[in-house]
Amino acid sequence: MSTLATSSDVSAPALRRDWPFLIASVLALAVLVTLVLIDGQPAAAALLMLGFALGGVFLKTEFSFTASWRRLIVPGQADGFLAGLLLIAIAAAVIVPVVALVPGFGGAIAPIGPSLVIGDFVFGIGMQLANGCGSGTLYTAGGGSGRMIITLACFIAGSVIGSLHLPAVLSIGGIDPILAANVFGPWGGLAVTWVSLALAAFAGVVIARRRGAAFAPPRKMVVGAVAIGLLCIAVFAAGRHPWSVTFGFTVWGAKIATAFGADFSNAEFWQWAGPKRAIGDSILSDTSSLTDLGMILGAMAAAATSAPFARNPWPPLKSLLAAAAGGLLMGWGARLGFGCNIGAFIGGVGSGSLHGWVWFLAALPGCVIGIKLRPLFGLSRE
Amino acid sequence: MRAVYAIVFAAAFAALVGQHLTSPSSGRPVSPEDFAGACAPCGAPCPSVQKK
């Protein structure tokens, strides 16, 4: 009897909820939702709550683009890469036709040129040093990683610096966005997008087979991909644009800099209509900020439901330096490259925009460099 | 780390609420892509427009 009791205790450890952080995260979400509802913005409330759900799903399924890409590059393991493609295919099923057929909805588009390629390459280096991309930074920082708070702070600083450089780099040249739906029609564009994803998946399987590595995503990863794909569609429905992350960071950074006396009135980027409006308005009026904030709170809540929150010791100084350098590079790169894995890759390919694939092809060699640099900071290559 | 985290969270949340209450907010949340001439998620203009 006592043996059974002991065995049961060991096999089913009690959940150790961290009530202060769990309550704080839910309460903070409730306050923000109330504030936007008072302003008559139900769509903003929806985006906050969808961000909250995204934070929880990312954390609980440990969905990571950075680790997936590293596994694809180093051992040739394609499981995470294929799960990412599945996520995009689900989002594209709604985004591509709706953007083409329903007025008021827009896709994630971007010009194709040196700015995109340079920015993405630098972003790729940064994401491997930081050990997280835009979404990864949000959910790990929200989930209690002090290291990723440093990445987030540097990501924000880097994106403001990038905003000051973007107009000059854009002036080098480039071509206007190319949307599959504009060339092949709404359903032809969706078919072309799905075919491009299938070809990428096939390439992933070939790489994995040649290197004797796994390519079938485990159940948890598939659940994460499907859930995040469906949430991407919900964010698109609420915000009328595909989910994006990094513009919010740029706005937060510019607002902080302005509070400390910085003047952006002569910066070309901040004279464009969208950024000019964003820097003057409430953060809770910006679609990407809303999902970002929700995601941080959702990850905090999810982390606090199962373990004491933020109890890990600080990592070594080298690792913190990598976090800072990675954040700066990602911030700068995301601004020049028109987003991160979410806004540019998922949003871009999911909208049938060619720039999404260019983003991927430029970020991949950056990741290779980043992986080679990781040991300098005491980080593993795998 | 827990104490640092709590301080950062509280300070950031207070700043967020403060700036919301002192800033104008539009009727619905907007993205830079909602504005005329935007060609990217950050609101950058299209290259064809820049050349003119």
Coordinates of C-alpha atoms in Angstrom, one line a residue:
Chain A
M1 CA 0.0 0.0 0.0
S2 CA 2.7 2.4 1.0
T3 CA 4.7 1.4 -2.1
L4 CA 1.7 2.2 -4.3
A5 CA 1.2 5.5 -2.7
T6 CA 4.9 6.4 -3.2
S7 CA 4.8 5.4 -6.8
S8 CA 1.7 7.4 -7.4
D9 CA 3.3 10.5 -5.8
V10 CA 6.3 10.2 -8.1
S11 CA 4.4 9.6 -11.3
A12 CA 1.8 12.4 -10.8
P13 CA 3.5 15.4 -9.4
A14 CA 1.2 18.1 -8.2
L15 CA 0.9 21.2 -10.5
R16 CA 2.8 24.0 -8.9
R17 CA 0.9 27.1 -10.0
D18 CA 2.5 30.4 -9.5
W19 CA -0.6 32.4 -8.4
P20 CA 0.9 35.9 -8.2
F21 CA 2.2 35.8 -11.8
L22 CA -0.9 33.9 -13.1
I23 CA -3.2 36.5 -11.5
A24 CA -1.1 39.4 -12.7
S25 CA -1.1 38.2 -16.3
V26 CA -4.9 37.6 -16.4
L27 CA -5.6 40.9 -14.6
A28 CA -3.3 42.8 -16.9
L29 CA -5.1 41.4 -19.9
A30 CA -8.5 42.2 -18.4
V31 CA -7.4 45.9 -17.8
L32 CA -6.1 46.3 -21.4
V33 CA -9.3 44.7 -22.8
T34 CA -11.4 47.0 -20.7
L35 CA -9.4 50.1 -21.8
V36 CA -9.9 49.3 -25.5
L37 CA -13.6 48.4 -25.1
I38 CA -14.1 51.8 -23.3
D39 CA -12.6 53.3 -26.5
G40 CA -15.1 51.3 -28.6
Q41 CA -12.6 49.0 -30.1
P42 CA -13.9 45.4 -30.0
A43 CA -11.4 44.4 -32.7
A44 CA -8.6 45.6 -30.5
A45 CA -10.0 43.5 -27.6
A46 CA -10.1 40.5 -30.0
L47 CA -6.5 41.0 -31.0
L48 CA -5.4 41.2 -27.4
M49 CA -7.2 37.9 -26.6
L50 CA -5.9 36.2 -29.7
G51 CA -2.4 37.3 -28.8
F52 CA -2.9 35.8 -25.3
A53 CA -4.0 32.5 -26.9
L54 CA -1.0 32.6 -29.2
G55 CA 1.4 33.1 -26.3
G56 CA -0.2 30.1 -24.5
V57 CA -0.1 27.8 -27.5
F58 CA 3.5 28.7 -28.4
L59 CA 4.7 28.1 -24.9
K60 CA 2.8 24.9 -24.3
T61 CA 3.7 23.4 -27.6
E62 CA 7.3 24.8 -27.6
F63 CA 6.8 25.9 -31.2
S64 CA 10.1 27.4 -32.4
F65 CA 11.1 28.6 -35.8
T66 CA 14.7 29.2 -34.7
A67 CA 15.3 25.7 -33.3
S68 CA 13.5 24.2 -36.3
W69 CA 15.7 26.0 -38.8
R70 CA 18.8 25.1 -36.8
R71 CA 17.8 21.4 -36.8
L72 CA 17.2 21.6 -40.6
I73 CA 20.7 23.2 -41.1
V74 CA 22.8 21.2 -38.6
P75 CA 21.6 17.6 -38.5
G76 CA 19.2 17.9 -41.5
Q77 CA 16.1 17.2 -39.4
A78 CA 13.0 18.6 -41.2
D79 CA 10.2 18.0 -38.7
G80 CA 9.9 21.6 -37.4
F81 CA 10.4 23.0 -40.9
L82 CA 7.5 20.9 -42.2
A83 CA 5.3 21.9 -39.3
G84 CA 6.0 25.6 -40.1
L85 CA 5.0 25.0 -43.7
L86 CA 1.7 23.3 -42.5
L87 CA 1.0 26.3 -40.4
I88 CA 1.4 28.6 -43.5
A89 CA -0.7 26.4 -45.7
I90 CA -3.6 26.6 -43.2
A91 CA -3.3 30.4 -42.9
A92 CA -3.0 30.8 -46.7
A93 CA -6.3 28.9 -47.2
V94 CA -8.2 31.9 -46.0
I95 CA -5.8 34.8 -46.4
V96 CA -5.0 34.5 -50.2
P97 CA -8.6 34.3 -51.4
V98 CA -10.0 36.8 -48.9
V99 CA -7.4 39.5 -49.7
A100 CA -8.3 39.1 -53.4
L101 CA -12.1 38.9 -53.0
V102 CA -13.1 41.0 -50.0
P103 CA -12.6 44.7 -49.9
G104 CA -11.0 46.1 -46.7
F105 CA -8.6 43.1 -46.2
G106 CA -4.9 43.3 -47.1
G107 CA -2.1 40.8 -47.4
A108 CA 1.4 41.0 -46.1
I109 CA 3.2 42.5 -49.1
A110 CA 6.7 44.1 -49.4
P111 CA 9.0 45.3 -52.2
I112 CA 11.7 42.9 -53.4
G113 CA 15.2 44.4 -53.4
P114 CA 18.5 44.9 -51.6
S115 CA 16.7 46.1 -48.4
L116 CA 14.7 42.8 -48.1
V117 CA 17.8 40.6 -48.8
I118 CA 20.2 42.5 -46.5
G119 CA 17.7 42.8 -43.7
D120 CA 16.7 39.1 -43.8
F121 CA 20.3 37.9 -43.9
V122 CA 21.1 40.0 -40.8
F123 CA 17.9 38.8 -39.1
G124 CA 18.9 35.2 -39.7
I125 CA 22.2 35.8 -37.9
G126 CA 20.5 37.5 -35.0
M127 CA 17.8 34.8 -34.5
Q128 CA 20.4 32.1 -34.0
L129 CA 22.4 34.2 -31.6
A130 CA 19.4 35.3 -29.6
N131 CA 17.9 31.8 -29.8
G132 CA 14.5 33.1 -30.8
C133 CA 12.8 35.1 -33.6
G134 CA 10.1 37.8 -33.1
S135 CA 7.4 35.4 -31.8
G136 CA 10.0 33.3 -29.9
T137 CA 11.3 36.4 -28.2
L138 CA 7.8 37.4 -27.1
Y139 CA 6.8 34.0 -25.7
T140 CA 10.0 33.2 -24.0
A141 CA 10.3 36.7 -22.5
G142 CA 6.7 36.4 -21.4
G143 CA 7.3 32.9 -20.2
G144 CA 9.9 34.0 -17.6
S145 CA 13.2 34.0 -19.4
G146 CA 15.3 37.0 -18.2
R147 CA 17.8 36.4 -21.0
M148 CA 15.0 37.0 -23.5
I149 CA 14.0 40.2 -21.8
I150 CA 17.4 41.5 -22.8
T151 CA 16.8 40.2 -26.3
L152 CA 13.5 42.0 -26.4
A153 CA 15.0 45.3 -25.2
C154 CA 17.8 45.1 -27.8
F155 CA 15.3 44.0 -30.5
I156 CA 13.3 47.2 -29.8
A157 CA 16.4 49.4 -29.9
G158 CA 17.6 47.7 -33.1
S159 CA 14.3 48.2 -34.9
V160 CA 14.3 51.9 -34.1
I161 CA 17.9 52.2 -35.6
G162 CA 16.6 50.2 -38.6
S163 CA 13.7 52.6 -39.1
L164 CA 16.3 55.4 -39.5
H165 CA 18.3 53.4 -42.1
L166 CA 15.4 51.9 -44.1
P167 CA 14.5 54.8 -46.4
A168 CA 18.2 55.2 -47.6
V169 CA 18.5 51.4 -48.2
L170 CA 15.1 51.3 -50.0
S171 CA 16.3 54.1 -52.3
I172 CA 18.9 51.7 -53.7
G173 CA 16.1 50.1 -55.7
G174 CA 13.8 47.2 -55.9
I175 CA 10.6 46.0 -57.5
D176 CA 7.0 46.3 -56.4
P177 CA 5.4 43.4 -54.5
I178 CA 4.3 40.4 -56.6
L179 CA 1.2 38.6 -55.4
A180 CA 0.2 35.2 -56.7
A181 CA -3.5 36.1 -56.6
N182 CA -2.8 39.1 -58.9
V183 CA -1.2 36.9 -61.5
F184 CA -3.3 33.7 -61.2
G185 CA -6.5 34.9 -59.6
P186 CA -7.8 34.2 -56.1
W187 CA -8.0 30.4 -56.3
G188 CA -5.1 30.0 -58.8
G189 CA -3.0 32.1 -56.4
L190 CA -3.9 29.8 -53.5
A191 CA -3.1 26.8 -55.6
V192 CA 0.3 28.3 -56.6
T193 CA 1.0 29.1 -52.9
W194 CA 0.2 25.6 -51.8
V195 CA 2.3 24.1 -54.6
S196 CA 5.3 26.3 -53.5
L197 CA 4.8 25.1 -49.9
A198 CA 4.6 21.5 -51.1
L199 CA 7.8 21.9 -53.1
A200 CA 9.6 23.3 -50.0
A201 CA 8.3 20.4 -47.9
F202 CA 9.6 18.0 -50.6
A203 CA 13.0 19.7 -50.4
G204 CA 12.9 19.3 -46.6
V205 CA 12.1 15.6 -46.8
V206 CA 14.9 15.1 -49.4
I207 CA 17.4 16.9 -47.2
A208 CA 16.4 14.8 -44.1
R209 CA 16.5 11.5 -46.0
R210 CA 19.9 12.2 -47.5
R211 CA 21.3 12.9 -44.1
G212 CA 19.5 10.1 -42.3
A213 CA 17.5 12.5 -40.1
A214 CA 13.8 12.6 -39.1
F215 CA 11.3 14.6 -41.0
A216 CA 7.9 13.6 -39.6
P217 CA 6.8 16.2 -37.1
P218 CA 5.8 14.8 -33.7
R219 CA 2.1 15.1 -32.6
K220 CA 2.8 18.1 -30.3
M221 CA 4.4 20.0 -33.1
V222 CA 1.5 19.2 -35.5
V223 CA -1.0 20.3 -32.8
G224 CA 1.0 23.6 -32.4
A225 CA 1.1 24.2 -36.2
V226 CA -2.7 23.7 -36.6
A227 CA -3.6 25.8 -33.6
I228 CA -1.3 28.6 -34.6
G229 CA -2.5 28.4 -38.2
L230 CA -6.1 28.8 -37.1
L231 CA -5.1 31.6 -34.7
C232 CA -3.4 33.4 -37.6
I233 CA -6.7 33.2 -39.5
A234 CA -8.5 34.7 -36.5
V235 CA -5.9 37.5 -36.2
F236 CA -6.3 38.2 -39.9
A237 CA -10.1 38.4 -39.5
A238 CA -9.9 40.8 -36.5
G239 CA -7.1 43.0 -37.8
R240 CA -7.9 42.8 -41.5
H241 CA -4.2 42.1 -42.2
P242 CA -2.0 39.0 -41.5
W243 CA -0.4 38.8 -38.0
S244 CA 2.8 40.8 -37.7
V245 CA 5.1 41.3 -34.7
T246 CA 8.0 43.7 -35.3
F247 CA 6.4 47.0 -36.2
G248 CA 5.0 47.1 -32.7
F249 CA 8.6 46.9 -31.3
T250 CA 9.6 49.8 -33.5
V251 CA 6.7 51.9 -32.2
W252 CA 7.5 51.0 -28.6
G253 CA 11.1 52.0 -29.1
A254 CA 10.3 55.3 -30.8
K255 CA 7.9 56.2 -28.0
I256 CA 10.4 55.4 -25.3
A257 CA 13.1 57.4 -27.2
T258 CA 10.7 60.3 -27.6
A259 CA 10.0 60.2 -23.9
F260 CA 13.7 60.7 -23.3
G261 CA 13.9 63.6 -25.7
A262 CA 14.5 62.1 -29.2
D263 CA 13.0 63.9 -32.1
F264 CA 11.9 61.9 -35.1
S265 CA 10.3 64.8 -37.0
N266 CA 13.1 64.8 -39.5
A267 CA 13.3 61.0 -39.9
E268 CA 11.8 60.0 -43.2
F269 CA 10.4 56.7 -41.9
W270 CA 8.4 58.5 -39.3
Q271 CA 6.9 60.8 -41.9
W272 CA 5.2 58.0 -43.8
A273 CA 1.5 57.9 -43.0
G274 CA 1.4 54.7 -41.0
P275 CA 4.4 55.2 -38.8
K276 CA 3.5 58.9 -38.3
R277 CA 0.0 57.9 -37.0
A278 CA 1.4 55.1 -34.9
I279 CA 4.0 57.2 -33.0
G280 CA 1.3 59.8 -32.1
D281 CA -1.5 57.4 -31.2
S282 CA -2.0 55.0 -28.3
I283 CA 0.0 51.8 -28.5
L284 CA -3.3 50.0 -28.1
S285 CA -4.4 51.4 -31.5
D286 CA -1.6 49.4 -33.3
T287 CA -2.6 45.9 -34.5
S288 CA 0.9 44.4 -34.0
S289 CA 1.3 45.9 -30.6
L290 CA -2.0 44.4 -29.4
T291 CA -1.1 40.9 -30.4
D292 CA 2.5 41.3 -29.0
L293 CA 1.2 42.4 -25.6
G294 CA -1.4 39.7 -25.5
M295 CA 1.3 37.1 -26.4
I296 CA 3.6 38.2 -23.6
L297 CA 0.7 37.9 -21.1
G298 CA -0.5 34.6 -22.5
A299 CA 2.9 33.1 -22.3
M300 CA 3.2 34.4 -18.7
A301 CA -0.1 32.8 -17.8
A302 CA 0.7 29.5 -19.4
A303 CA 4.1 29.4 -17.7
A304 CA 2.7 30.3 -14.3
T305 CA 0.0 27.5 -14.5
S306 CA 2.6 24.7 -14.4
A307 CA 5.7 25.9 -12.5
P308 CA 7.1 28.6 -10.3
F309 CA 7.7 31.6 -12.6
A310 CA 11.1 33.0 -13.5
R311 CA 13.0 31.0 -10.9
N312 CA 15.9 30.1 -13.2
P313 CA 19.3 31.7 -12.4
W314 CA 20.7 34.2 -14.9
P315 CA 22.7 32.6 -17.7
P316 CA 26.5 33.3 -18.1
L317 CA 27.6 36.7 -19.4
K318 CA 28.5 35.3 -22.8
S319 CA 25.0 34.0 -23.3
L320 CA 23.6 37.4 -22.3
L321 CA 25.9 39.1 -24.8
A322 CA 24.6 36.8 -27.5
A323 CA 21.0 37.7 -26.4
A324 CA 21.8 41.4 -26.7
A325 CA 23.7 41.1 -30.1
G326 CA 21.0 38.8 -31.5
G327 CA 18.2 41.2 -30.4
L328 CA 20.0 44.2 -32.0
L329 CA 20.6 42.3 -35.3
M330 CA 17.0 41.0 -35.4
G331 CA 15.6 44.5 -34.8
W332 CA 17.7 46.1 -37.5
G333 CA 17.2 43.2 -39.9
A334 CA 13.4 43.0 -39.3
R335 CA 13.0 46.7 -40.1
L336 CA 15.0 46.5 -43.3
G337 CA 13.6 43.1 -44.2
F338 CA 9.9 44.0 -43.6
G339 CA 9.3 41.7 -40.6
C340 CA 10.3 38.5 -38.9
N341 CA 9.2 34.8 -39.4
I342 CA 5.7 35.9 -38.6
G343 CA 5.1 39.1 -40.6
A344 CA 7.4 38.3 -43.5
F345 CA 7.6 34.5 -43.8
I346 CA 4.2 33.3 -42.6
G347 CA 2.4 36.5 -43.5
G348 CA 4.2 36.9 -46.8
V349 CA 4.0 33.3 -48.1
G350 CA 0.5 33.0 -46.5
S351 CA -0.6 36.0 -48.6
G352 CA 0.9 34.5 -51.7
S353 CA 3.5 37.3 -51.8
L354 CA 6.8 36.4 -53.5
H355 CA 8.7 38.4 -50.9
G356 CA 7.9 35.7 -48.3
W357 CA 10.0 33.2 -50.1
V358 CA 12.8 35.7 -50.8
W359 CA 12.8 36.4 -47.0
F360 CA 13.2 32.7 -46.3
L361 CA 16.0 32.2 -48.8
A362 CA 17.9 35.3 -47.5
A363 CA 17.5 34.5 -43.9
L364 CA 18.6 30.9 -44.2
P365 CA 22.3 31.7 -45.0
G366 CA 22.2 34.2 -42.2
C367 CA 21.1 31.4 -39.9
V368 CA 24.1 29.3 -41.1
I369 CA 26.5 32.2 -40.1
G370 CA 24.6 32.6 -36.8
I371 CA 24.9 28.9 -36.0
K372 CA 28.7 29.1 -36.6
L373 CA 29.0 32.1 -34.3
R374 CA 27.0 30.5 -31.4
P375 CA 30.0 28.6 -29.9
L376 CA 31.8 32.0 -29.4
F377 CA 29.1 32.8 -26.9
G378 CA 29.1 29.4 -25.2
L379 CA 26.0 28.3 -27.1
S380 CA 25.6 24.8 -28.7
R381 CA 25.4 24.5 -32.5
E382 CA 22.5 22.1 -32.1
Chain B
M1 CA 15.5 37.0 -11.7
R2 CA 12.0 36.8 -10.3
A3 CA 12.3 40.2 -8.6
V4 CA 13.8 41.8 -11.7
Y5 CA 11.0 40.3 -13.8
A6 CA 8.3 41.6 -11.4
I7 CA 9.8 45.1 -11.5
V8 CA 10.1 45.2 -15.3
F9 CA 6.5 43.9 -15.7
A10 CA 5.0 46.4 -13.3
A11 CA 7.0 49.4 -14.7
A12 CA 6.2 48.4 -18.3
F13 CA 2.5 47.9 -17.6
A14 CA 2.2 51.2 -15.8
A15 CA 3.9 53.0 -18.7
L16 CA 1.6 51.3 -21.2
V17 CA -1.6 52.3 -19.4
G18 CA -0.3 55.8 -18.8
Q19 CA 0.6 56.4 -22.4
H20 CA -2.8 54.9 -23.5
L21 CA -4.7 57.3 -21.3
T22 CA -2.7 60.3 -22.5
S23 CA -2.7 59.5 -26.3
P24 CA -5.4 59.6 -28.9
S25 CA -6.7 56.3 -30.1
S26 CA -8.4 55.6 -33.4
G27 CA -11.9 54.1 -33.9
R28 CA -10.4 50.7 -34.7
P29 CA -6.8 49.3 -34.5
V30 CA -4.8 50.1 -37.5
S31 CA -1.7 48.8 -39.3
P32 CA 0.6 51.0 -41.4
E33 CA -0.6 49.0 -44.4
D34 CA -4.1 50.6 -44.0
F35 CA -2.8 53.9 -45.3
A36 CA -2.7 54.9 -49.0
G37 CA 0.6 54.2 -50.7
A38 CA 1.8 51.7 -48.2
C39 CA 3.7 48.8 -49.8
A40 CA 5.0 46.9 -46.7
P41 CA 3.8 46.1 -43.2
C42 CA 5.8 49.1 -41.9
G43 CA 4.1 51.5 -44.4
A44 CA 7.1 51.9 -46.7
P45 CA 6.1 53.2 -50.2
C46 CA 6.5 51.1 -53.3
P47 CA 9.7 51.4 -55.3
S48 CA 7.7 52.5 -58.4
V49 CA 6.3 55.4 -56.4
Q50 CA 9.7 56.3 -54.9
K51 CA 11.2 56.6 -58.4
K52 CA 8.7 59.3 -59.5

